[in-house]
């Protein structure tokens, strides 16, 4: 395998997915320095009530803020965290975000487990290594990871763990579990 | 940095972030990966007057290799806008872009172990 020369910085991408309000932003903020990042959502390729600019492509967009955090492992080795926007209208961004991603954390809330089905389907289909992190909200009934695995019909090798995304230590374990899983997937593929 | 007026968050639901790019939404850097690394080539621009203040800032930041997302975040500009600005700089030979595939074909076992240890140490 080719090694990047030591002066060439290496950047890795981890996605944080899951249903609406499940704790994606909280997880990114608990473990990394949150930074502003905006992308644009194309409303239409024709101006909507906007004067046409002669001869140039008029792209009408809104800018949307994304969850984005970075963790510097060392000089020249950075892990970027991207929250994948939950609403369906932002799905156009998923392909771009997941391209070349090391893996994904799918956050689940046991009170509405089915909300994470689309994320799981997506990463299964793309072959992106992912884990399921069950965010334990106050007052929500506790389930064992294996119950969640069965309910979500997950392959046995997909790690499932309980977490509290508000706690840094817990967020750390989530990320380590994902990278270990990605490493396992990588070495299995090389065998 | 205070964004120009027409980039203001309160501008309403329909904004025109592409004003900075003179309305263009497409460029040679359209496919630029979010974590591609950009480095200033050190070449002097042929026509410095053609380089916008934002592009000067990009050249400044990328004196050291910097990812596309970090550039967008540092300049507080939307990613699509940054891609257009980078495309121009690339066309003029002012920056070099290394896609992640070239940076790390697949993250090596060594890198992933380093990341795991780094996360443990956080
Ligand atoms: N009690 C409790 N509240 C939590 C927990 N995790 C997140 N929250 C709260 O739940 C709300 C939603 O969390 P976010 O992190 O914003 O969720 P999100 O997935 O980013 O939400 P969207 O971006 O709107 O889809 C916030 O008010 C959090 O403070 C948790 O583990 N326990
Ligand atoms: Mg959020």
JSON list of C-alpha atoms in Angstrom, two decimals, chain A residues 42-123:
[
{"chain": "A", "resi": 42, "resn": "UNK", "atom": "CA", "xyz": [-30.79, 24.68, -5.14]},
{"chain": "A", "resi": 43, "resn": "UNK", "atom": "CA", "xyz": [-34.37, 25.84, -5.14]},
{"chain": "A", "resi": 44, "resn": "UNK", "atom": "CA", "xyz": [-34.68, 25.76, -8.90]},
{"chain": "A", "resi": 45, "resn": "UNK", "atom": "CA", "xyz": [-32.44, 26.22, -11.90]},
{"chain": "A", "resi": 46, "resn": "UNK", "atom": "CA", "xyz": [-34.55, 29.15, -13.00]},
{"chain": "A", "resi": 47, "resn": "UNK", "atom": "CA", "xyz": [-34.67, 32.30, -10.94]},
{"chain": "A", "resi": 48, "resn": "UNK", "atom": "CA", "xyz": [-37.65, 32.49, -8.62]},
{"chain": "A", "resi": 49, "resn": "UNK", "atom": "CA", "xyz": [-38.69, 36.12, -8.70]},
{"chain": "A", "resi": 50, "resn": "UNK", "atom": "CA", "xyz": [-35.08, 37.11, -9.14]},
{"chain": "A", "resi": 51, "resn": "UNK", "atom": "CA", "xyz": [-33.92, 39.25, -12.00]},
{"chain": "A", "resi": 52, "resn": "UNK", "atom": "CA", "xyz": [-32.18, 37.28, -14.63]},
{"chain": "A", "resi": 53, "resn": "UNK", "atom": "CA", "xyz": [-28.53, 38.11, -14.99]},
{"chain": "A", "resi": 54, "resn": "UNK", "atom": "CA", "xyz": [-27.85, 38.36, -18.68]},
{"chain": "A", "resi": 55, "resn": "UNK", "atom": "CA", "xyz": [-25.82, 35.51, -20.08]},
{"chain": "A", "resi": 56, "resn": "UNK", "atom": "CA", "xyz": [-24.97, 33.81, -16.84]},
{"chain": "A", "resi": 57, "resn": "UNK", "atom": "CA", "xyz": [-26.55, 30.83, -15.27]},
{"chain": "A", "resi": 58, "resn": "UNK", "atom": "CA", "xyz": [-29.03, 31.95, -12.66]},
{"chain": "A", "resi": 59, "resn": "UNK", "atom": "CA", "xyz": [-28.97, 29.50, -9.83]},
{"chain": "A", "resi": 60, "resn": "UNK", "atom": "CA", "xyz": [-31.39, 30.25, -7.06]},
{"chain": "A", "resi": 61, "resn": "UNK", "atom": "CA", "xyz": [-30.32, 28.80, -3.79]},
{"chain": "A", "resi": 62, "resn": "UNK", "atom": "CA", "xyz": [-30.65, 29.13, -0.09]},
{"chain": "A", "resi": 63, "resn": "UNK", "atom": "CA", "xyz": [-27.63, 28.54, 2.04]},
{"chain": "A", "resi": 64, "resn": "UNK", "atom": "CA", "xyz": [-28.07, 25.94, 4.75]},
{"chain": "A", "resi": 65, "resn": "UNK", "atom": "CA", "xyz": [-25.85, 25.50, 7.75]},
{"chain": "A", "resi": 66, "resn": "UNK", "atom": "CA", "xyz": [-24.37, 22.07, 8.23]},
{"chain": "A", "resi": 67, "resn": "UNK", "atom": "CA", "xyz": [-22.97, 20.34, 11.27]},
{"chain": "A", "resi": 68, "resn": "UNK", "atom": "CA", "xyz": [-19.26, 20.29, 10.76]},
{"chain": "A", "resi": 69, "resn": "UNK", "atom": "CA", "xyz": [-16.52, 19.58, 13.23]},
{"chain": "A", "resi": 70, "resn": "UNK", "atom": "CA", "xyz": [-12.86, 18.77, 13.08]},
{"chain": "A", "resi": 71, "resn": "UNK", "atom": "CA", "xyz": [-10.66, 16.72, 15.34]},
{"chain": "A", "resi": 72, "resn": "UNK", "atom": "CA", "xyz": [-6.94, 17.17, 14.91]},
{"chain": "A", "resi": 73, "resn": "UNK", "atom": "CA", "xyz": [-5.27, 13.87, 15.70]},
{"chain": "A", "resi": 74, "resn": "UNK", "atom": "CA", "xyz": [-1.87, 15.33, 15.04]},
{"chain": "A", "resi": 75, "resn": "UNK", "atom": "CA", "xyz": [-0.31, 17.84, 12.71]},
{"chain": "A", "resi": 76, "resn": "UNK", "atom": "CA", "xyz": [-1.22, 16.54, 9.26]},
{"chain": "A", "resi": 77, "resn": "UNK", "atom": "CA", "xyz": [-3.92, 14.08, 10.36]},
{"chain": "A", "resi": 78, "resn": "UNK", "atom": "CA", "xyz": [-7.41, 15.45, 10.70]},
{"chain": "A", "resi": 79, "resn": "UNK", "atom": "CA", "xyz": [-10.81, 13.79, 11.13]},
{"chain": "A", "resi": 80, "resn": "UNK", "atom": "CA", "xyz": [-13.80, 15.75, 9.86]},
{"chain": "A", "resi": 81, "resn": "UNK", "atom": "CA", "xyz": [-17.27, 15.09, 11.20]},
{"chain": "A", "resi": 82, "resn": "UNK", "atom": "CA", "xyz": [-20.25, 15.90, 9.03]},
{"chain": "A", "resi": 83, "resn": "UNK", "atom": "CA", "xyz": [-23.82, 15.76, 10.25]},
{"chain": "A", "resi": 84, "resn": "UNK", "atom": "CA", "xyz": [-26.02, 14.55, 7.42]},
{"chain": "A", "resi": 85, "resn": "UNK", "atom": "CA", "xyz": [-29.11, 16.72, 7.29]},
{"chain": "A", "resi": 86, "resn": "UNK", "atom": "CA", "xyz": [-32.15, 14.70, 8.27]},
{"chain": "A", "resi": 87, "resn": "UNK", "atom": "CA", "xyz": [-34.88, 16.21, 6.15]},
{"chain": "A", "resi": 88, "resn": "UNK", "atom": "CA", "xyz": [-35.52, 14.47, 2.90]},
{"chain": "A", "resi": 89, "resn": "UNK", "atom": "CA", "xyz": [-34.99, 17.62, 0.88]},
{"chain": "A", "resi": 90, "resn": "UNK", "atom": "CA", "xyz": [-31.32, 17.53, 1.83]},
{"chain": "A", "resi": 91, "resn": "UNK", "atom": "CA", "xyz": [-30.68, 14.07, 0.53]},
{"chain": "A", "resi": 92, "resn": "UNK", "atom": "CA", "xyz": [-28.92, 15.52, -2.48]},
{"chain": "A", "resi": 93, "resn": "UNK", "atom": "CA", "xyz": [-26.00, 16.11, -0.17]},
{"chain": "A", "resi": 94, "resn": "UNK", "atom": "CA", "xyz": [-25.66, 12.58, 1.05]},
{"chain": "A", "resi": 95, "resn": "UNK", "atom": "CA", "xyz": [-23.84, 11.18, -1.97]},
{"chain": "A", "resi": 96, "resn": "UNK", "atom": "CA", "xyz": [-21.28, 13.92, -1.82]},
{"chain": "A", "resi": 97, "resn": "UNK", "atom": "CA", "xyz": [-20.86, 13.59, 1.93]},
{"chain": "A", "resi": 98, "resn": "UNK", "atom": "CA", "xyz": [-20.54, 9.83, 1.91]},
{"chain": "A", "resi": 99, "resn": "UNK", "atom": "CA", "xyz": [-18.14, 9.68, -1.03]},
{"chain": "A", "resi": 100, "resn": "UNK", "atom": "CA", "xyz": [-14.83, 8.52, 0.34]},
{"chain": "A", "resi": 101, "resn": "UNK", "atom": "CA", "xyz": [-16.13, 8.55, 3.92]},
{"chain": "A", "resi": 102, "resn": "UNK", "atom": "CA", "xyz": [-14.35, 6.35, 6.41]},
{"chain": "A", "resi": 103, "resn": "UNK", "atom": "CA", "xyz": [-17.67, 5.43, 7.98]},
{"chain": "A", "resi": 104, "resn": "UNK", "atom": "CA", "xyz": [-20.89, 6.62, 9.53]},
{"chain": "A", "resi": 105, "resn": "UNK", "atom": "CA", "xyz": [-22.48, 6.82, 12.95]},
{"chain": "A", "resi": 106, "resn": "UNK", "atom": "CA", "xyz": [-26.25, 6.28, 12.76]},
{"chain": "A", "resi": 107, "resn": "UNK", "atom": "CA", "xyz": [-27.87, 7.69, 15.90]},
{"chain": "A", "resi": 108, "resn": "UNK", "atom": "CA", "xyz": [-31.06, 6.01, 16.97]},
{"chain": "A", "resi": 109, "resn": "UNK", "atom": "CA", "xyz": [-33.74, 6.97, 19.48]},
{"chain": "A", "resi": 110, "resn": "UNK", "atom": "CA", "xyz": [-35.60, 3.97, 20.85]},
{"chain": "A", "resi": 111, "resn": "UNK", "atom": "CA", "xyz": [-38.84, 5.93, 21.04]},
{"chain": "A", "resi": 112, "resn": "UNK", "atom": "CA", "xyz": [-38.88, 6.25, 17.26]},
{"chain": "A", "resi": 113, "resn": "UNK", "atom": "CA", "xyz": [-36.53, 3.64, 16.01]},
{"chain": "A", "resi": 114, "resn": "UNK", "atom": "CA", "xyz": [-37.87, 3.56, 12.47]},
{"chain": "A", "resi": 115, "resn": "UNK", "atom": "CA", "xyz": [-36.56, 7.12, 11.91]},
{"chain": "A", "resi": 116, "resn": "UNK", "atom": "CA", "xyz": [-33.10, 5.71, 11.33]},
{"chain": "A", "resi": 117, "resn": "UNK", "atom": "CA", "xyz": [-34.17, 3.13, 8.71]},
{"chain": "A", "resi": 118, "resn": "UNK", "atom": "CA", "xyz": [-33.42, 5.43, 5.76]},
{"chain": "A", "resi": 119, "resn": "UNK", "atom": "CA", "xyz": [-29.89, 6.08, 7.05]},
{"chain": "A", "resi": 120, "resn": "UNK", "atom": "CA", "xyz": [-29.23, 2.39, 7.61]},
{"chain": "A", "resi": 121, "resn": "UNK", "atom": "CA", "xyz": [-30.58, 1.46, 4.18]},
{"chain": "A", "resi": 122, "resn": "UNK", "atom": "CA", "xyz": [-28.44, 4.13, 2.60]},
{"chain": "A", "resi": 123, "resn": "UNK", "atom": "CA", "xyz": [-25.15, 3.06, 4.16]}
]
